[in-house]
Short mmCIF file of C-alpha atoms in Angstrom, two decimals:
data_model
loop_
_atom_site.label_atom_id
_atom_site.label_comp_id
_atom_site.label_asym_id
_atom_site.label_seq_id
_atom_site.Cartn_x
_atom_site.Cartn_y
_atom_site.Cartn_z
CA UNK A 627 -26.43 -42.56 9.65
CA UNK A 628 -30.13 -42.95 8.93
CA UNK A 629 -30.81 -44.13 12.50
CA UNK A 630 -29.02 -41.10 13.87
CA UNK A 631 -31.05 -38.77 11.65
CA UNK A 632 -34.32 -40.45 12.59
CA UNK A 633 -33.45 -40.14 16.28
CA UNK A 634 -32.55 -36.50 15.81
CA UNK A 635 -35.86 -35.80 14.06
CA UNK A 636 -37.79 -37.55 16.83
CA UNK A 637 -35.98 -35.51 19.47
CA UNK A 638 -36.70 -32.29 17.55
CA UNK A 639 -40.43 -33.03 17.22
CA UNK A 640 -40.69 -34.12 20.85
CA UNK A 641 -39.19 -30.79 21.93
CA UNK A 642 -41.72 -28.92 19.80
CA UNK A 643 -44.56 -30.96 21.31
CA UNK A 644 -43.30 -30.25 24.82
CA UNK A 645 -43.13 -26.52 24.09
CA UNK A 646 -46.66 -26.53 22.67
CA UNK A 647 -47.95 -28.39 25.72
CA UNK A 648 -46.30 -25.86 28.02
CA UNK A 649 -47.82 -22.96 26.05
CA UNK A 650 -51.26 -24.57 26.15
CA UNK A 651 -51.04 -25.11 29.91
CA UNK A 652 -49.98 -21.47 30.42
CA UNK A 653 -52.86 -20.25 28.25
CA UNK A 654 -55.33 -22.44 30.15
CA UNK A 655 -54.12 -21.04 33.48
CA UNK A 656 -54.37 -17.49 32.12
CA UNK A 657 -57.96 -18.09 31.04
CA UNK A 658 -58.75 -19.32 34.56
CA UNK A 659 -57.13 -16.21 36.06
CA UNK A 660 -59.19 -13.95 33.78
CA UNK A 661 -62.36 -15.85 34.73
CA UNK A 662 -61.64 -15.49 38.46
CA UNK A 663 -60.96 -11.78 38.05
CA UNK A 664 -64.25 -11.33 36.19
CA UNK A 665 -66.17 -13.18 38.90
CA UNK A 666 -64.37 -11.46 41.79
CA UNK A 667 -64.31 -7.86 40.62
CA UNK A 668 -66.52 -7.15 37.63
CA UNK A 669 -69.61 -9.22 38.49
CA UNK A 670 -70.36 -7.53 41.87
CA UNK A 671 -69.82 -4.07 40.36
CA UNK A 672 -72.09 -4.85 37.41
CA UNK A 673 -74.80 -6.23 39.68
CA UNK A 674 -74.64 -3.06 41.77
CA UNK A 675 -74.89 -0.79 38.71
CA UNK A 676 -77.69 -2.87 37.16
CA UNK A 677 -79.59 -2.82 40.45
CA UNK A 678 -79.29 0.94 40.68
CA UNK A 679 -80.36 1.35 37.07
CA UNK A 680 -83.39 -0.91 37.43
CA UNK A 681 -84.49 0.96 40.55
CA UNK A 682 -84.40 4.29 38.71
CA UNK A 683 -85.94 2.78 35.56
CA UNK A 684 -88.93 1.35 37.39
CA UNK A 685 -89.75 4.65 39.02
CA UNK A 686 -92.96 6.42 38.10
CA UNK A 687 -94.92 9.34 39.50
CA UNK A 688 -97.12 6.88 41.40
CA UNK A 689 -94.17 5.17 43.08
CA UNK A 690 -93.94 5.98 46.81
CA UNK A 691 -90.82 7.94 47.76
CA UNK A 692 -89.90 5.46 50.50
CA UNK A 693 -89.89 2.64 47.95
CA UNK A 694 -87.77 4.35 45.30
CA UNK A 695 -85.15 6.07 47.47
CA UNK A 696 -83.60 3.01 49.05
CA UNK A 697 -79.99 2.04 49.60
CA UNK A 698 -78.90 -1.64 49.58
CA UNK A 699 -76.82 -2.29 52.69
CA UNK A 700 -74.99 -5.57 53.23
CA UNK A 701 -75.42 -6.44 56.90
CA UNK A 702 -73.72 -9.09 59.03
CA UNK A 703 -75.90 -10.50 61.83
CA UNK A 704 -73.96 -11.60 64.91
CA UNK A 705 -76.37 -13.68 67.04
CA UNK A 706 -76.14 -13.52 70.80
CA UNK A 707 -76.00 -16.69 72.89
CA UNK A 708 -79.70 -16.56 73.75
CA UNK A 709 -80.61 -16.26 70.07
CA UNK A 710 -78.49 -19.31 69.25
CA UNK A 711 -80.17 -21.39 71.96
CA UNK A 712 -83.73 -20.34 71.12
CA UNK A 713 -84.06 -18.64 67.70
CA UNK A 714 -87.05 -16.33 67.29
CA UNK A 715 -87.18 -16.61 63.47
CA UNK A 716 -88.64 -19.63 61.69
CA UNK A 717 -89.03 -21.05 58.20
CA UNK A 718 -92.40 -22.55 57.41
CA UNK A 719 -92.72 -25.85 55.47
CA UNK A 720 -95.67 -26.71 53.26
CA UNK A 721 -96.73 -29.18 55.94
CA UNK A 722 -96.93 -26.35 58.47
CA UNK A 723 -93.81 -27.44 60.37
CA UNK A 724 -91.54 -24.60 61.54
CA UNK A 725 -87.75 -24.73 61.28
CA UNK A 726 -85.70 -22.36 63.52
CA UNK A 727 -83.40 -19.99 61.64
CA UNK A 728 -80.40 -17.97 62.81
CA UNK A 729 -79.48 -15.05 60.54
CA UNK A 730 -75.90 -14.55 59.45
CA UNK A 731 -75.82 -12.15 56.48
CA UNK A 732 -78.32 -10.31 54.32
CA UNK A 733 -79.07 -7.19 52.27
CA UNK A 734 -81.29 -4.58 53.92
CA UNK A 735 -83.03 -2.07 51.63
CA UNK A 736 -82.90 1.03 53.82
CA UNK A 737 -84.96 4.10 52.78
CA UNK A 738 -82.79 7.16 52.33
CA UNK A 739 -85.31 9.17 54.29
CA UNK A 740 -84.21 7.30 57.43
CA UNK A 741 -80.74 8.81 57.21
CA UNK A 742 -79.41 12.28 56.56
CA UNK A 743 -78.45 13.73 53.18
CA UNK A 744 -75.06 12.01 53.34
CA UNK A 745 -76.67 8.71 52.26
CA UNK A 746 -77.52 9.98 48.76
CA UNK A 747 -74.05 11.43 48.26
CA UNK A 748 -72.62 8.14 49.55
CA UNK A 749 -74.61 6.25 46.90
CA UNK A 750 -73.19 8.52 44.18
CA UNK A 751 -69.67 7.93 45.48
CA UNK A 752 -70.34 4.17 45.49
CA UNK A 753 -71.33 4.31 41.82
CA UNK A 754 -68.23 6.38 41.00
CA UNK A 755 -66.02 3.89 42.85
CA UNK A 756 -67.63 1.01 40.95
CA UNK A 757 -66.91 2.75 37.64
CA UNK A 758 -63.29 3.42 38.64
CA UNK A 759 -62.90 -0.22 39.73
CA UNK A 760 -64.19 -1.41 36.37
CA UNK A 761 -61.81 0.97 34.57
CA UNK A 762 -58.83 -0.29 36.59
CA UNK A 763 -59.82 -3.88 35.87
CA UNK A 764 -60.12 -3.21 32.12
CA UNK A 765 -56.62 -1.68 32.08
CA UNK A 766 -55.30 -4.64 34.06
CA UNK A 767 -56.95 -7.08 31.67
CA UNK A 768 -55.49 -5.35 28.60
CA UNK A 769 -51.95 -5.44 30.01
CA UNK A 770 -52.45 -9.04 31.09
CA UNK A 771 -53.46 -10.08 27.56
CA UNK A 772 -50.42 -8.24 26.11
CA UNK A 773 -48.20 -10.01 28.63
CA UNK A 774 -49.57 -13.42 27.59
CA UNK A 775 -49.12 -12.58 23.90
CA UNK A 776 -45.44 -11.79 24.56
CA UNK A 777 -44.99 -15.07 26.42
CA UNK A 778 -46.56 -17.01 23.55
CA UNK A 779 -44.23 -15.28 21.09
CA UNK A 780 -41.23 -16.35 23.15
CA UNK A 781 -40.54 -12.77 24.32
CA UNK A 782 -40.12 -13.65 27.97
CA UNK A 783 -37.10 -11.77 29.33
CA UNK A 784 -37.98 -8.27 28.15
CA UNK A 785 -38.27 -4.94 29.90
CA UNK A 786 -41.83 -4.55 28.63
CA UNK A 787 -42.93 -7.60 30.62
CA UNK A 788 -41.50 -6.04 33.77
CA UNK A 789 -43.60 -2.97 33.07
CA UNK A 790 -46.70 -5.13 32.66
CA UNK A 791 -46.08 -6.94 35.96
CA UNK A 792 -45.56 -3.64 37.78
CA UNK A 793 -48.84 -2.35 36.39
CA UNK A 794 -50.62 -5.52 37.55
CA UNK A 795 -49.51 -4.83 41.09
CA UNK A 796 -50.44 -1.14 40.98
CA UNK A 797 -53.89 -1.82 39.48
CA UNK A 798 -54.66 -4.48 42.11
CA UNK A 799 -53.56 -2.19 44.95
CA UNK A 800 -55.68 0.65 43.49
CA UNK A 801 -58.69 -1.69 43.32
CA UNK A 802 -58.11 -2.65 46.95
CA UNK A 803 -57.88 1.00 48.01
CA UNK A 804 -61.11 1.82 46.16
CA UNK A 805 -62.77 -1.07 47.98
CA UNK A 806 -61.50 0.32 51.30
CA UNK A 807 -62.92 3.76 50.51
CA UNK A 808 -66.27 2.20 49.65
CA UNK A 809 -66.17 0.16 52.86
CA UNK A 810 -65.45 3.21 55.02
CA UNK A 811 -68.38 5.01 53.40
CA UNK A 812 -70.58 2.00 54.15
CA UNK A 813 -69.43 1.99 57.79
CA UNK A 814 -70.15 5.71 58.16
CA UNK A 815 -73.55 5.46 56.49
CA UNK A 816 -74.48 2.34 58.45
CA UNK A 817 -73.77 4.04 61.77
CA UNK A 818 -76.24 6.80 60.82
CA UNK A 819 -79.14 4.41 60.16
CA UNK A 820 -79.38 3.21 63.75
CA UNK A 821 -80.52 -0.28 62.75
CA UNK A 822 -81.13 -2.84 65.49
CA UNK A 823 -82.55 -6.35 65.79
CA UNK A 824 -83.45 -8.14 68.98
CA UNK A 825 -80.93 -10.87 69.78
CA UNK A 826 -78.33 -9.69 67.26
CA UNK A 827 -75.43 -7.31 66.94
CA UNK A 828 -75.29 -5.73 63.47
CA UNK A 829 -72.35 -4.65 61.32
CA UNK A 830 -71.69 -4.03 57.64
CA UNK A 831 -70.69 -6.92 55.40
CA UNK A 832 -67.55 -5.11 54.25
CA UNK A 833 -64.08 -6.42 55.07
CA UNK A 834 -60.56 -5.38 54.10
CA UNK A 835 -59.69 -6.86 50.65
CA UNK A 836 -56.53 -8.64 51.75
CA UNK A 837 -56.49 -10.75 48.56
CA UNK A 838 -56.18 -7.65 46.33
CA UNK A 839 -53.31 -6.22 48.37
CA UNK A 840 -51.54 -9.58 48.63
CA UNK A 841 -51.77 -10.26 44.88
CA UNK A 842 -50.71 -6.69 44.11
CA UNK A 843 -47.62 -6.92 46.32
CA UNK A 844 -46.82 -10.36 44.87
CA UNK A 845 -46.99 -8.93 41.32
CA UNK A 846 -44.66 -6.06 42.30
CA UNK A 847 -42.27 -8.56 43.92
CA UNK A 848 -42.35 -10.73 40.80
CA UNK A 849 -41.61 -7.68 38.64
CA UNK A 850 -38.65 -6.83 40.85
CA UNK A 851 -37.30 -10.39 40.63
CA UNK A 852 -37.82 -10.29 36.85
CA UNK A 853 -35.85 -7.01 36.65
CA UNK A 854 -32.95 -8.45 38.68
CA UNK A 855 -32.88 -11.50 36.44
CA UNK A 856 -32.82 -9.27 33.35
CA UNK A 857 -29.92 -7.25 34.78
CA UNK A 858 -27.93 -10.42 35.55
CA UNK A 859 -28.56 -11.70 32.02
CA UNK A 860 -27.42 -8.42 30.48
CA UNK A 861 -24.27 -8.39 32.65
CA UNK A 862 -23.39 -11.92 31.53
CA UNK A 863 -23.84 -10.96 27.88
CA UNK A 864 -21.56 -7.93 28.30
CA UNK A 865 -18.97 -10.05 30.10
CA UNK A 866 -18.94 -12.60 27.27
#
């Protein structure tokens, strides 16, 4: 009898240890997800807002207008074949040796005076979009933390978790749409600057945020699967 009790206790404690290990692994993955979201969404928006704020903060009456009123434009440089074979740009070493360079991407500080009045309104819309993106991310993060708290409490198959997953998907899709609006504004503004560089074709550095849309649709799909599973569980309980 004692051996059976000891074996039962060992099995009980091993199950508890396994559950704790599973919870710890889930929490570790959630922390990684939060970190990736911070790096992917919040950091670029904060850098943009800080850059705008520092530009306005450093302005004085002696600052030239062409220096203050500038718009940062991310530009992709597409080199032509001749530029690839014989680059015109060079990096200079301390020894005086030159190293050929082919441009691929960079930020061009374009004076607003070079474009029409739409550039300043576009900058205001960019700031508004950045604020809305941050707000959507904060709401997503709050629901994500609540979802993880429920999982840690053992409240897995609940309707509230389905609501959280649906919100994840909607927030991610909204963030992607905001990014698309910002990108279209960048494309429109960029076409008005008339920038050109010998040996290159220029375009904006914006691209469709496929990752946001894919993750958003995946979260909505997961919420739907979760809801079907909940319905099947409730039907089985009613049948019993």
